[in-house]
Amino acid sequence: MFKRFFILLGIPVLVGLSLAGLEPLMAQNDEAIKAAQEERKKRFKASGASMKALYREHLPAEDYQAIKAEATVLVKWAKDMPEAFPFGSDSDNDEAKPEIWTDFEGFKSAAKAYETASLDLQKAAEQNDISLVKTALGSVGASCKACHKKYRKK
């Protein structure tokens, strides 16, 4: 009886102490989530700026070095993208649909398609072939559109 009393009393105390010890980690987690949200917003804006520069400046000028440089930025972002969406980083102020987290494997596949298309753009720029560049750039845009359709609110 005495043993049972201490077990019943001890469990809530241990749980309370455990949760109290997690509070700083939870606050740290909130900061990490906010940082991830800000970072992904910044990276998406940079990606959009790269796409605009590709279509408006570099493609018409047939500037293959600039095209390759922008494609490198896109490839890097594609590789990093899934890490920019840690579990619990959804927000009402965010354009990310919940499907990113409920279908994270699908989201990672979409990021991989973006990476592959961006790598193809890099390769096309290395070949100095405007026709290949146009086709590859179209594929990059299509990968963006497909992902946005499924995983973006707007």
mmCIF file of C-alpha atoms in Angstrom:
data_model
loop_
_atom_site.group_PDB
_atom_site.id
_atom_site.type_symbol
_atom_site.label_atom_id
_atom_site.label_comp_id
_atom_site.label_asym_id
_atom_site.label_seq_id
_atom_site.Cartn_x
_atom_site.Cartn_y
_atom_site.Cartn_z
ATOM 1 C CA MET A 1 0.000 0.000 0.000
ATOM 2 C CA PHE A 2 2.749 2.413 1.000
ATOM 3 C CA LYS A 3 4.684 1.544 -2.174
ATOM 4 C CA ARG A 4 1.642 2.116 -4.367
ATOM 5 C CA PHE A 5 1.082 5.547 -2.767
ATOM 6 C CA PHE A 6 4.610 6.701 -3.633
ATOM 7 C CA ILE A 7 4.317 5.363 -7.179
ATOM 8 C CA LEU A 8 1.026 7.180 -7.707
ATOM 9 C CA LEU A 9 2.449 10.360 -6.189
ATOM 10 C CA GLY A 10 5.805 10.014 -7.916
ATOM 11 C CA ILE A 11 4.549 9.670 -11.495
ATOM 12 C CA PRO A 12 2.826 13.099 -11.662
ATOM 13 C CA VAL A 13 5.822 14.702 -9.957
ATOM 14 C CA LEU A 14 8.235 13.141 -12.449
ATOM 15 C CA VAL A 15 6.059 14.146 -15.389
ATOM 16 C CA GLY A 16 5.858 17.707 -14.063
ATOM 17 C CA LEU A 17 9.606 17.909 -13.590
ATOM 18 C CA SER A 18 10.194 16.461 -17.029
ATOM 19 C CA LEU A 19 7.925 18.998 -18.691
ATOM 20 C CA ALA A 20 9.467 21.855 -16.723
ATOM 21 C CA GLY A 21 12.854 20.768 -17.983
ATOM 22 C CA LEU A 22 11.594 20.824 -21.565
ATOM 23 C CA GLU A 23 10.334 24.412 -21.414
ATOM 24 C CA PRO A 24 13.668 25.971 -22.474
ATOM 25 C CA LEU A 25 13.887 23.451 -25.295
ATOM 26 C CA MET A 26 10.382 24.334 -26.418
ATOM 27 C CA ALA A 27 11.271 28.041 -26.444
ATOM 28 C CA GLN A 28 14.417 27.237 -28.385
ATOM 29 C CA ASN A 29 12.288 25.196 -30.763
ATOM 30 C CA ASP A 30 9.970 28.190 -31.290
ATOM 31 C CA GLU A 31 12.984 30.325 -32.174
ATOM 32 C CA ALA A 32 14.266 27.662 -34.578
ATOM 33 C CA ILE A 33 10.852 27.446 -36.217
ATOM 34 C CA LYS A 34 10.661 31.234 -36.664
ATOM 35 C CA ALA A 35 14.169 31.202 -38.113
ATOM 36 C CA ALA A 36 13.188 28.432 -40.544
ATOM 37 C CA GLN A 37 10.093 30.379 -41.620
ATOM 38 C CA GLU A 38 12.108 33.552 -42.238
ATOM 39 C CA GLU A 39 14.863 31.669 -44.045
ATOM 40 C CA ARG A 40 12.481 29.934 -46.413
ATOM 41 C CA LYS A 41 10.689 33.204 -47.202
ATOM 42 C CA LYS A 42 14.046 34.772 -48.009
ATOM 43 C CA ARG A 43 15.124 31.814 -50.147
ATOM 44 C CA PHE A 44 11.829 31.712 -52.074
ATOM 45 C CA LYS A 45 12.158 35.436 -52.826
ATOM 46 C CA ALA A 46 15.717 34.846 -54.039
ATOM 47 C CA SER A 47 14.522 31.959 -56.190
ATOM 48 C CA GLY A 48 11.822 34.155 -57.708
ATOM 49 C CA ALA A 49 14.381 36.883 -58.378
ATOM 50 C CA SER A 50 16.612 34.315 -60.086
ATOM 51 C CA MET A 51 13.758 33.173 -62.313
ATOM 52 C CA LYS A 52 12.926 36.773 -63.263
ATOM 53 C CA ALA A 53 16.562 37.513 -64.041
ATOM 54 C CA LEU A 54 16.798 34.359 -66.127
ATOM 55 C CA TYR A 55 13.738 35.184 -68.230
ATOM 56 C CA ARG A 56 14.136 38.965 -68.448
ATOM 57 C CA GLU A 57 17.897 39.430 -68.657
ATOM 58 C CA HIS A 58 20.083 36.376 -69.106
ATOM 59 C CA LEU A 59 18.004 34.382 -71.600
ATOM 60 C CA PRO A 60 17.492 37.303 -74.037
ATOM 61 C CA ALA A 61 21.201 38.186 -73.772
ATOM 62 C CA GLU A 62 22.197 34.526 -74.140
ATOM 63 C CA ASP A 63 24.487 35.075 -71.143
ATOM 64 C CA TYR A 64 25.368 31.467 -70.414
ATOM 65 C CA GLN A 65 27.645 32.239 -67.466
ATOM 66 C CA ALA A 66 24.885 34.203 -65.739
ATOM 67 C CA ILE A 67 22.363 31.465 -66.534
ATOM 68 C CA LYS A 68 24.677 28.876 -65.012
ATOM 69 C CA ALA A 69 25.207 31.062 -61.926
ATOM 70 C CA GLU A 70 21.452 31.494 -61.393
ATOM 71 C CA ALA A 71 20.900 27.769 -61.945
ATOM 72 C CA THR A 72 23.486 27.084 -59.233
ATOM 73 C CA VAL A 73 21.450 29.206 -56.803
ATOM 74 C CA LEU A 74 18.311 27.251 -57.729
ATOM 75 C CA VAL A 75 20.047 23.875 -57.302
ATOM 76 C CA LYS A 76 21.317 24.830 -53.848
ATOM 77 C CA TRP A 77 17.864 25.971 -52.750
ATOM 78 C CA ALA A 78 16.254 22.813 -54.122
ATOM 79 C CA LYS A 79 18.641 20.681 -52.057
ATOM 80 C CA ASP A 80 18.025 22.733 -48.904
ATOM 81 C CA MET A 81 14.270 23.186 -49.326
ATOM 82 C CA PRO A 82 12.950 20.195 -47.348
ATOM 83 C CA GLU A 83 15.056 21.225 -44.333
ATOM 84 C CA ALA A 84 13.400 24.661 -44.418
ATOM 85 C CA PHE A 85 10.083 23.041 -43.478
ATOM 86 C CA PRO A 86 10.649 21.387 -40.093
ATOM 87 C CA PHE A 87 7.631 19.763 -38.492
ATOM 88 C CA GLY A 88 5.576 22.360 -36.656
ATOM 89 C CA SER A 89 6.769 25.316 -38.727
ATOM 90 C CA ASP A 90 3.411 25.914 -40.378
ATOM 91 C CA SER A 91 1.758 29.237 -39.629
ATOM 92 C CA ASP A 92 -1.318 31.254 -40.531
ATOM 93 C CA ASN A 93 1.055 33.925 -41.888
ATOM 94 C CA ASP A 94 2.757 31.415 -44.151
ATOM 95 C CA GLU A 95 1.945 30.405 -47.707
ATOM 96 C CA ALA A 96 2.738 26.748 -47.009
ATOM 97 C CA LYS A 97 -0.200 24.357 -47.125
ATOM 98 C CA PRO A 98 -0.475 21.677 -44.428
ATOM 99 C CA GLU A 99 0.073 19.094 -47.177
ATOM 100 C CA ILE A 100 3.797 19.839 -46.992
ATOM 101 C CA TRP A 101 3.877 18.062 -43.634
ATOM 102 C CA THR A 102 1.119 15.513 -44.215
ATOM 103 C CA ASP A 103 2.740 14.457 -47.504
ATOM 104 C CA PHE A 104 6.358 15.248 -46.724
ATOM 105 C CA GLU A 105 7.681 12.492 -49.007
ATOM 106 C CA GLY A 106 5.694 13.996 -51.877
ATOM 107 C CA PHE A 107 7.051 17.427 -51.009
ATOM 108 C CA LYS A 108 10.606 16.084 -50.988
ATOM 109 C CA SER A 109 9.948 14.524 -54.401
ATOM 110 C CA ALA A 110 8.735 17.888 -55.710
ATOM 111 C CA ALA A 111 11.904 19.555 -54.390
ATOM 112 C CA LYS A 112 13.951 16.815 -56.076
ATOM 113 C CA ALA A 113 12.166 17.475 -59.390
ATOM 114 C CA TYR A 114 13.053 21.161 -59.007
ATOM 115 C CA GLU A 115 16.662 20.202 -58.304
ATOM 116 C CA THR A 116 16.815 17.927 -61.364
ATOM 117 C CA ALA A 117 15.332 20.605 -63.621
ATOM 118 C CA SER A 118 17.773 23.187 -62.238
ATOM 119 C CA LEU A 119 20.706 20.822 -62.822
ATOM 120 C CA ASP A 120 19.500 20.348 -66.404
ATOM 121 C CA LEU A 121 19.500 24.130 -66.773
ATOM 122 C CA GLN A 122 23.094 24.244 -65.537
ATOM 123 C CA LYS A 123 24.113 21.581 -68.064
ATOM 124 C CA ALA A 124 22.310 23.369 -70.891
ATOM 125 C CA ALA A 125 24.104 26.623 -70.048
ATOM 126 C CA GLU A 126 27.446 24.791 -70.087
ATOM 127 C CA GLN A 127 26.685 23.687 -73.647
ATOM 128 C CA ASN A 128 25.998 27.288 -74.780
ATOM 129 C CA ASP A 129 22.856 26.128 -76.553
ATOM 130 C CA ILE A 130 19.948 28.569 -76.316
ATOM 131 C CA SER A 131 17.423 25.971 -77.416
ATOM 132 C CA LEU A 132 18.464 23.586 -74.637
ATOM 133 C CA VAL A 133 18.466 26.462 -72.145
ATOM 134 C CA LYS A 134 14.914 27.474 -73.085
ATOM 135 C CA THR A 135 13.684 23.895 -72.738
ATOM 136 C CA ALA A 136 15.444 23.424 -69.401
ATOM 137 C CA LEU A 137 14.209 26.760 -68.071
ATOM 138 C CA GLY A 138 10.676 25.756 -69.031
ATOM 139 C CA SER A 139 11.137 22.568 -67.004
ATOM 140 C CA VAL A 140 12.337 24.566 -63.988
ATOM 141 C CA GLY A 141 9.245 26.779 -64.221
ATOM 142 C CA ALA A 142 6.990 23.733 -64.601
ATOM 143 C CA SER A 143 8.501 22.129 -61.483
ATOM 144 C CA CYS A 144 7.860 25.348 -59.537
ATOM 145 C CA LYS A 145 4.278 25.516 -60.760
ATOM 146 C CA ALA A 146 3.562 21.865 -59.937
ATOM 147 C CA CYS A 147 4.901 22.243 -56.408
ATOM 148 C CA HIS A 148 3.067 25.522 -55.808
ATOM 149 C CA LYS A 149 -0.195 24.004 -57.019
ATOM 150 C CA LYS A 150 -0.005 21.227 -54.462
ATOM 151 C CA TYR A 151 1.863 22.807 -51.550
ATOM 152 C CA ARG A 152 1.321 26.594 -51.671
ATOM 153 C CA LYS A 153 -1.769 28.449 -50.413
ATOM 154 C CA LYS A 154 -1.709 31.179 -53.046
#
